[in-house]
Amino acid sequence: MTKWGIIGCGRIAHRFMQGLGSLPDTRLVSAWSRTPSTVNAFVEQYGGIACADVDELLASDIDAVYIATLPDSHAAYSLAAFKAGKHVLCEKPVTINLPELEIVLAEAKRSNLLFMEGMKPAFYPLYTRLKEHLSHDPIGPAGYVRAGSSVADVAADHPNFSYELAGGGLMQIGIYEAFLAIDWLGNLEDVQAMGRFGQTGVDMFTIFQTKHAGGFSQLYAGFDLHGKGDALIAGPLGHITIHKNWWNPARATIDYLDGRSVELHEPFAAGGLNYEIAHFCELLKAGEIESPIISHQMSRQMIDLIDRARAEIGLKFPAEK
Ligand SMILES: NC(=O)c1ccc[n+]([C@@H]2O[C@H](COP(=O)([O-])OP(=O)(O)OC[C@H]3O[C@@H](n4cnc5c(N)ncnc54)[C@H](OP(=O)(O)O)[C@@H]3O)[C@@H](O)[C@H]2O)c1
């Protein structure tokens, strides 16, 4: 039985509970959020102890903490969790920038505790099946990725638009595109970006292209255009389309150079976070401190890519000035 505590009881924490509820041998023990009414309503819905502060949560009978606050506080809560001897699953983007992540990773290693960023698409059944299919029916080494997402119906007061909370298109959405490019093309070598800013001082729409050991990507992320996208991954023997919305993947088409077309359908269940939670629990049971799928190096590369794209468009957060 993996016993969880949750820090931050907002939108994604509810989806986490949908996933957790679908899994055996794991349960919520305690929760804490800054606003008492938020945590009280949360435990009323899902059970568990409503903690008065983060220290009470970290002292409760839990194995792991799911950090579901906004990026400005991910590092501080991760470090507090390690100090209390708890393993950490932390929402994306894992920290504000790479230097902050390096501090977190050093402490995770020193504490010998499991730390993983919640990069959900990597664990979806479609994504896993796609990789498995390609292992016996390959398109050759991927050399190009084209993907993006722009979500135009987010409420104006959403923290995604907050400069102080490290919001913006690159941080909130671009991190998924970063994952896809690195996962298929390998180590990051270069980033170019152009972006436009909104009234709150974060990027509302950014296009960015990257160079990797294995090839090139062209990516976009934003909040002021309706552009929920698919993803294209091209190799010498064929190309893959992961149909929209590619970051919640359920369907893919592989078009081969020899004329064949292969369709993959793998609907996801329970909101989709269940797959990363199950992976994390398996790692815990095996005594691992790092995921082979969302490794520490993968998290480093993802936030490094976003750091470099932010530098290109001139977006620095308050702590970076
Ligand atoms: N994996 C995914 O599919 C996915 C999807 C959406 C978002 N996310 C990520 O999940 C994270 C949270 O996003 P969200 O949409 O759930 O945001 P949200 O709805 O605003 O929820 C955040 C929650 O954390 C609490 N909180 C914020 N700052 C805090 C702090 N310093 N200390 C304690 N509690 C704090 C909030 O405050 P109160 O207690 O005051 O209410 C709220 O309950 C972000 O990093 C986002 O990128 C992931």
Short mmCIF file of C-alpha atoms and ligand atoms in Angstrom, two decimals:
data_model
loop_
_atom_site.label_atom_id
_atom_site.label_comp_id
_atom_site.label_asym_id
_atom_site.label_seq_id
_atom_site.Cartn_x
_atom_site.Cartn_y
_atom_site.Cartn_z
CA MET A 1 0.00 0.00 0.00
CA THR A 2 1.47 3.38 -1.07
CA LYS A 3 0.23 6.15 1.22
CA TRP A 4 0.01 9.64 -0.29
CA GLY A 5 -0.08 13.19 0.97
CA ILE A 6 -1.04 16.02 -1.39
CA ILE A 7 0.24 19.59 -1.27
CA GLY A 8 -2.04 21.97 -3.19
CA CYS A 9 -5.64 20.91 -3.67
CA GLY A 10 -6.58 22.65 -6.93
CA ARG A 11 -7.65 21.46 -10.37
CA ILE A 12 -4.91 18.89 -11.08
CA ALA A 13 -5.11 17.45 -7.54
CA HIS A 14 -8.73 16.47 -8.30
CA ARG A 15 -7.58 14.71 -11.47
CA PHE A 16 -4.83 13.00 -9.47
CA MET A 17 -7.52 11.65 -7.13
CA GLN A 18 -9.52 10.36 -10.12
CA GLY A 19 -6.40 8.41 -11.11
CA LEU A 20 -5.55 7.28 -7.60
CA GLY A 21 -9.11 6.04 -7.07
CA SER A 22 -8.72 3.67 -10.03
CA LEU A 23 -5.59 1.98 -8.65
CA PRO A 24 -5.29 -0.81 -6.07
CA ASP A 25 -2.81 -0.72 -3.18
CA THR A 26 -2.56 3.05 -2.94
CA ARG A 27 -4.58 5.68 -1.08
CA LEU A 28 -4.77 9.27 0.07
CA VAL A 29 -3.82 9.78 3.71
CA SER A 30 -3.51 13.55 4.08
CA ALA A 31 -3.79 16.81 2.20
CA TRP A 32 -2.84 20.43 2.69
CA SER A 33 -3.52 23.57 0.70
CA ARG A 34 -2.89 27.20 1.60
CA THR A 35 -6.59 28.02 1.95
CA PRO A 36 -8.36 25.96 4.67
CA SER A 37 -11.68 25.88 2.78
CA THR A 38 -9.88 24.34 -0.25
CA VAL A 39 -8.39 21.46 1.73
CA ASN A 40 -11.54 20.91 3.79
CA ALA A 41 -13.66 20.55 0.65
CA PHE A 42 -10.98 18.24 -0.83
CA VAL A 43 -10.94 15.74 2.05
CA GLU A 44 -14.71 15.88 2.29
CA GLN A 45 -14.78 14.60 -1.30
CA TYR A 46 -11.90 12.09 -1.14
CA GLY A 47 -11.30 11.28 2.53
CA GLY A 48 -8.01 11.67 4.41
CA ILE A 49 -6.82 14.17 6.98
CA ALA A 50 -7.09 17.92 6.30
CA CYS A 51 -3.75 19.21 7.63
CA ALA A 52 -3.40 22.66 9.15
CA ASP A 53 0.02 23.28 7.63
CA VAL A 54 2.71 21.65 5.51
CA ASP A 55 4.63 20.39 8.58
CA GLU A 56 1.58 18.46 9.75
CA LEU A 57 1.22 16.94 6.29
CA LEU A 58 4.87 15.90 6.13
CA ALA A 59 4.70 14.40 9.63
CA SER A 60 1.62 12.31 8.74
CA ASP A 61 1.82 8.58 7.98
CA ILE A 62 2.67 8.89 4.26
CA ASP A 63 5.26 7.39 1.91
CA ALA A 64 5.07 9.97 -0.85
CA VAL A 65 3.99 13.52 -1.53
CA TYR A 66 2.27 14.69 -4.70
CA ILE A 67 3.13 18.36 -5.20
CA ALA A 68 0.27 20.01 -7.09
CA THR A 69 0.91 23.66 -6.37
CA LEU A 70 2.16 26.14 -8.97
CA PRO A 71 5.76 26.12 -10.25
CA ASP A 72 6.90 28.96 -7.95
CA SER A 73 6.65 26.63 -4.92
CA HIS A 74 7.57 23.19 -6.38
CA ALA A 75 11.24 23.37 -5.33
CA ALA A 76 10.58 24.53 -1.76
CA TYR A 77 7.99 21.80 -1.11
CA SER A 78 10.18 19.13 -2.72
CA LEU A 79 13.07 20.07 -0.43
CA ALA A 80 10.77 20.11 2.62
CA ALA A 81 9.47 16.65 1.67
CA PHE A 82 13.01 15.21 1.37
CA LYS A 83 13.88 16.66 4.78
CA ALA A 84 10.89 14.76 6.19
CA GLY A 85 12.03 11.57 4.42
CA LYS A 86 9.19 11.48 1.88
CA HIS A 87 9.36 10.52 -1.80
CA VAL A 88 8.11 13.12 -4.28
CA LEU A 89 6.00 13.14 -7.43
CA CYS A 90 6.04 16.78 -8.57
CA GLU A 91 3.82 18.40 -11.18
CA LYS A 92 5.26 19.95 -14.32
CA PRO A 93 7.06 22.24 -14.85
CA VAL A 94 9.19 20.76 -12.14
CA THR A 95 10.82 24.05 -11.03
CA ILE A 96 11.11 27.61 -12.29
CA ASN A 97 14.46 26.97 -13.96
CA LEU A 98 17.40 24.57 -14.25
CA PRO A 99 19.51 25.98 -11.36
CA GLU A 100 16.54 25.43 -9.03
CA LEU A 101 16.08 21.89 -10.33
CA GLU A 102 19.76 21.06 -9.76
CA ILE A 103 19.34 21.92 -6.06
CA VAL A 104 16.28 19.66 -5.84
CA LEU A 105 17.97 16.75 -7.65
CA ALA A 106 21.11 16.99 -5.50
CA GLU A 107 18.99 16.83 -2.36
CA ALA A 108 16.87 13.94 -3.72
CA LYS A 109 20.05 11.98 -4.39
CA ARG A 110 21.60 12.86 -1.03
CA SER A 111 18.39 11.80 0.74
CA ASN A 112 18.15 8.60 -1.33
CA LEU A 113 14.49 9.35 -2.09
CA LEU A 114 12.46 8.86 -5.27
CA PHE A 115 11.83 12.05 -7.22
CA MET A 116 9.89 12.19 -10.48
CA GLU A 117 8.28 14.97 -12.52
CA GLY A 118 4.69 14.26 -13.50
CA MET A 119 5.03 14.27 -17.29
CA LYS A 120 1.87 12.30 -18.01
CA PRO A 121 1.92 11.56 -21.80
CA ALA A 122 4.96 9.32 -21.41
CA PHE A 123 2.85 6.81 -19.49
CA TYR A 124 -0.36 6.76 -21.53
CA PRO A 125 -1.26 3.38 -23.09
CA LEU A 126 -1.16 4.87 -26.61
CA TYR A 127 2.34 6.25 -26.13
CA THR A 128 3.61 2.95 -24.70
CA ARG A 129 1.96 0.93 -27.49
CA LEU A 130 3.37 3.24 -30.14
CA LYS A 131 6.92 2.68 -28.88
CA GLU A 132 6.31 -1.05 -28.68
CA HIS A 133 4.94 -1.13 -32.25
CA LEU A 134 7.94 0.79 -33.60
CA SER A 135 10.32 -1.65 -31.93
CA HIS A 136 9.28 -4.32 -34.47
CA ASP A 137 7.98 -2.12 -37.34
CA PRO A 138 10.30 0.92 -37.25
CA ILE A 139 10.27 4.25 -39.10
CA GLY A 140 14.02 4.54 -38.53
CA PRO A 141 15.58 7.08 -36.20
CA ALA A 142 13.28 10.10 -35.76
CA GLY A 143 14.79 13.25 -37.26
CA TYR A 144 11.96 15.77 -37.02
CA VAL A 145 9.17 16.59 -34.53
CA ARG A 146 6.43 19.14 -35.11
CA ALA A 147 3.96 19.70 -32.27
CA GLY A 148 2.10 22.38 -30.40
CA SER A 149 -0.79 23.42 -28.29
CA SER A 150 -2.56 26.68 -27.69
CA VAL A 151 -5.56 26.75 -25.37
CA ALA A 152 -7.71 29.82 -25.89
CA ASP A 153 -10.48 29.19 -23.36
CA VAL A 154 -8.55 29.61 -20.08
CA ALA A 155 -10.16 32.11 -17.67
CA ALA A 156 -8.34 35.43 -17.41
CA ASP A 157 -7.73 35.00 -13.66
CA HIS A 158 -6.11 31.55 -14.08
CA PRO A 159 -2.62 31.24 -12.52
CA ASN A 160 -1.32 30.28 -15.99
CA PHE A 161 -1.26 34.02 -16.68
CA SER A 162 0.53 34.97 -13.47
CA TYR A 163 4.01 36.42 -13.81
CA GLU A 164 4.73 36.01 -10.07
CA LEU A 165 3.70 32.32 -10.17
CA ALA A 166 5.89 31.59 -13.21
CA GLY A 167 3.07 31.12 -15.69
CA GLY A 168 2.98 31.64 -19.44
CA GLY A 169 2.70 29.50 -22.54
CA LEU A 170 6.21 28.09 -22.45
CA MET A 171 6.12 27.07 -18.79
CA GLN A 172 2.60 25.68 -18.65
CA ILE A 173 2.25 24.15 -22.11
CA GLY A 174 5.63 24.33 -23.82
CA ILE A 175 7.07 21.89 -21.30
CA TYR A 176 4.99 19.11 -22.91
CA GLU A 177 6.39 20.00 -26.34
CA ALA A 178 9.87 19.98 -24.80
CA PHE A 179 9.25 16.44 -23.55
CA LEU A 180 8.18 15.22 -26.99
CA ALA A 181 11.16 16.75 -28.79
CA ILE A 182 13.70 15.37 -26.29
CA ASP A 183 12.05 11.96 -26.08
CA TRP A 184 12.25 11.42 -29.86
CA LEU A 185 15.30 13.47 -30.84
CA GLY A 186 17.65 13.13 -27.88
CA ASN A 187 19.98 15.58 -26.21
CA LEU A 188 19.22 19.26 -26.64
CA GLU A 189 21.79 21.30 -28.55
CA ASP A 190 20.16 24.62 -29.50
CA VAL A 191 16.92 26.60 -29.13
CA GLN A 192 15.48 29.49 -31.15
CA ALA A 193 12.23 31.23 -30.14
CA MET A 194 9.90 34.13 -30.84
CA GLY A 195 7.05 35.06 -28.54
CA ARG A 196 4.47 37.69 -27.80
CA PHE A 197 3.58 38.85 -24.31
CA GLY A 198 0.22 39.55 -22.71
CA GLN A 199 -0.76 42.24 -20.23
CA THR A 200 0.36 40.19 -17.22
CA GLY A 201 3.94 39.99 -18.47
CA VAL A 202 4.06 36.31 -19.47
CA ASP A 203 4.18 34.87 -22.99
CA MET A 204 0.76 34.39 -24.58
CA PHE A 205 2.07 32.65 -27.67
CA THR A 206 5.55 31.36 -28.42
CA ILE A 207 6.96 29.48 -31.38
CA PHE A 208 10.22 27.68 -30.73
CA GLN A 209 12.44 25.36 -32.68
CA THR A 210 15.12 23.14 -31.30
CA LYS A 211 18.17 21.22 -32.45
CA HIS A 212 18.96 17.86 -30.85
CA ALA A 213 21.50 15.12 -31.29
CA GLY A 214 18.96 13.34 -33.53
CA GLY A 215 17.39 16.22 -35.48
CA PHE A 216 15.11 19.24 -35.35
CA SER A 217 11.75 20.21 -33.85
CA GLN A 218 9.28 23.03 -34.51
CA LEU A 219 6.95 23.73 -31.59
CA TYR A 220 4.38 26.21 -30.31
CA ALA A 221 2.61 26.92 -27.04
CA GLY A 222 0.11 29.56 -26.11
CA PHE A 223 -3.12 30.85 -24.68
CA ASP A 224 -4.60 33.29 -27.19
CA LEU A 225 -5.24 31.07 -30.22
CA HIS A 226 -7.40 27.97 -30.51
CA GLY A 227 -4.70 25.55 -31.54
CA LYS A 228 -5.09 22.28 -29.69
CA GLY A 229 -2.75 20.24 -31.78
CA ASP A 230 -1.54 16.94 -33.01
CA ALA A 231 2.10 15.88 -33.20
CA LEU A 232 4.15 14.74 -36.17
CA ILE A 233 7.26 12.59 -35.76
CA ALA A 234 9.20 11.84 -38.94
CA GLY A 235 11.85 9.23 -39.67
CA PRO A 236 13.45 7.97 -42.93
CA LEU A 237 10.98 5.06 -43.26
CA GLY A 238 7.77 6.76 -42.23
CA HIS A 239 6.03 9.31 -40.06
CA ILE A 240 3.77 9.18 -37.04
CA THR A 241 0.79 11.41 -36.35
CA ILE A 242 -0.30 11.43 -32.71
CA HIS A 243 -3.78 12.87 -33.13
CA LYS A 244 -5.00 15.81 -31.08
CA ASN A 245 -4.74 16.39 -28.24
CA TRP A 246 -1.36 14.70 -28.46
CA TRP A 247 -0.49 15.33 -24.75
CA ASN A 248 -3.51 13.20 -23.79
CA PRO A 249 -2.77 10.66 -26.54
CA ALA A 250 -5.39 8.09 -27.54
CA ARG A 251 -4.91 7.61 -31.29
CA ALA A 252 -1.95 7.54 -33.66
CA THR A 253 -1.41 6.83 -37.36
CA ILE A 254 1.89 5.55 -38.72
CA ASP A 255 2.36 6.14 -42.46
CA TYR A 256 5.18 4.04 -43.88
CA LEU A 257 7.30 4.83 -46.93
CA ASP A 258 6.20 1.51 -48.47
CA GLY A 259 2.55 2.70 -48.53
CA ARG A 260 1.27 0.95 -45.45
CA SER A 261 -0.71 2.83 -42.83
CA VAL A 262 -1.08 1.53 -39.28
CA GLU A 263 -3.74 2.90 -36.93
CA LEU A 264 -3.32 2.61 -33.16
CA HIS A 265 -6.22 3.25 -30.76
CA GLU A 266 -5.64 3.15 -27.02
CA PRO A 267 -8.20 5.15 -25.06
CA PHE A 268 -7.06 6.29 -21.63
CA ALA A 269 -9.03 5.77 -18.43
CA ALA A 270 -9.53 7.62 -15.14
CA GLY A 271 -8.31 11.00 -16.41
CA GLY A 272 -4.90 9.68 -17.44
CA LEU A 273 -2.77 10.46 -14.37
CA ASN A 274 -3.31 6.88 -13.13
CA TYR A 275 -0.54 5.59 -15.43
CA GLU A 276 2.19 7.85 -14.03
CA ILE A 277 0.97 7.19 -10.48
CA ALA A 278 1.12 3.42 -11.08
CA HIS A 279 4.66 3.77 -12.47
CA PHE A 280 5.75 5.84 -9.47
CA CYS A 281 4.28 3.27 -7.03
CA GLU A 282 6.09 0.44 -8.85
CA LEU A 283 9.39 2.32 -8.58
CA LEU A 284 8.77 2.83 -4.87
CA LYS A 285 8.10 -0.87 -4.34
CA ALA A 286 11.29 -1.72 -6.24
CA GLY A 287 13.33 0.68 -4.09
CA GLU A 288 14.26 2.89 -7.08
CA ILE A 289 15.01 6.59 -6.68
CA GLU A 290 14.68 7.60 -10.32
CA SER A 291 12.32 6.77 -13.18
CA PRO A 292 13.93 5.32 -16.30
CA ILE A 293 11.16 7.02 -18.34
CA ILE A 294 11.01 10.53 -16.83
CA SER A 295 14.58 10.45 -15.58
CA HIS A 296 16.29 13.29 -13.75
CA GLN A 297 18.20 13.97 -16.96
CA MET A 298 14.93 14.20 -18.90
CA SER A 299 13.63 16.77 -16.38
CA ARG A 300 16.91 18.68 -16.64
CA GLN A 301 16.68 18.78 -20.43
CA MET A 302 13.01 19.81 -20.45
CA ILE A 303 13.47 22.79 -18.13
CA ASP A 304 16.74 23.72 -19.82
CA LEU A 305 14.89 23.87 -23.15
CA ILE A 306 12.23 26.14 -21.61
CA ASP A 307 14.92 28.29 -19.90
CA ARG A 308 16.64 28.79 -23.22
CA ALA A 309 13.39 29.60 -25.04
CA ARG A 310 12.49 32.10 -22.28
CA ALA A 311 15.90 33.71 -22.63
CA GLU A 312 15.31 34.04 -26.39
CA ILE A 313 11.99 35.90 -25.91
CA GLY A 314 13.23 37.86 -22.86
CA LEU A 315 11.05 36.37 -20.13
CA LYS A 316 12.66 36.43 -16.66
CA PHE A 317 10.68 35.63 -13.53
CA PRO A 318 10.93 37.79 -10.37
CA ALA A 319 13.40 35.46 -8.63
CA GLU A 320 15.68 35.57 -11.68
CA LYS A 321 16.11 39.36 -11.84
N1 LIG B 1 -0.39 17.01 -15.52
C1 LIG B 1 -1.39 17.72 -16.01
O1 LIG B 1 -2.17 17.27 -16.82
C2 LIG B 1 -1.59 19.13 -15.52
C3 LIG B 1 -2.73 19.82 -15.89
C4 LIG B 1 -2.91 21.09 -15.35
C5 LIG B 1 -1.97 21.62 -14.51
N2 LIG B 1 -0.84 20.93 -14.21
C6 LIG B 1 0.17 21.48 -13.31
O2 LIG B 1 -0.29 21.33 -11.97
C7 LIG B 1 0.12 22.43 -11.19
C8 LIG B 1 -1.11 23.04 -10.53
O3 LIG B 1 -2.00 23.47 -11.54
P1 LIG B 1 -3.57 23.61 -11.26
O4 LIG B 1 -4.20 23.85 -12.57
O5 LIG B 1 -4.06 22.47 -10.42
O6 LIG B 1 -3.56 24.96 -10.41
P2 LIG B 1 -4.68 25.42 -9.35
O7 LIG B 1 -6.01 24.93 -9.77
O8 LIG B 1 -4.47 26.87 -9.14
O9 LIG B 1 -4.28 24.62 -8.03
C9 LIG B 1 -3.17 24.91 -7.26
C10 LIG B 1 -3.52 24.64 -5.81
O10 LIG B 1 -2.37 24.81 -5.01
C11 LIG B 1 -2.63 25.75 -3.95
N3 LIG B 1 -1.43 26.55 -3.82
C12 LIG B 1 -0.90 27.43 -4.70
N4 LIG B 1 0.25 27.91 -4.24
C13 LIG B 1 0.46 27.34 -3.04
C14 LIG B 1 1.48 27.44 -2.08
N5 LIG B 1 2.53 28.24 -2.24
N6 LIG B 1 1.37 26.69 -0.96
C15 LIG B 1 0.31 25.88 -0.77
N7 LIG B 1 -0.71 25.75 -1.64
C16 LIG B 1 -0.62 26.48 -2.77
C17 LIG B 1 -3.78 26.61 -4.44
O11 LIG B 1 -4.21 27.43 -3.44
P3 LIG B 1 -5.38 27.47 -2.36
O12 LIG B 1 -5.14 26.43 -1.33
O13 LIG B 1 -5.22 28.84 -1.83
O14 LIG B 1 -6.67 27.28 -3.11
C18 LIG B 1 -4.58 25.55 -5.23
O15 LIG B 1 -5.38 24.81 -4.36
C19 LIG B 1 0.87 23.38 -12.12
O16 LIG B 1 2.25 23.20 -11.98
C20 LIG B 1 0.41 22.96 -13.50
O17 LIG B 1 1.38 23.16 -14.50
C21 LIG B 1 -0.66 19.69 -14.66
#
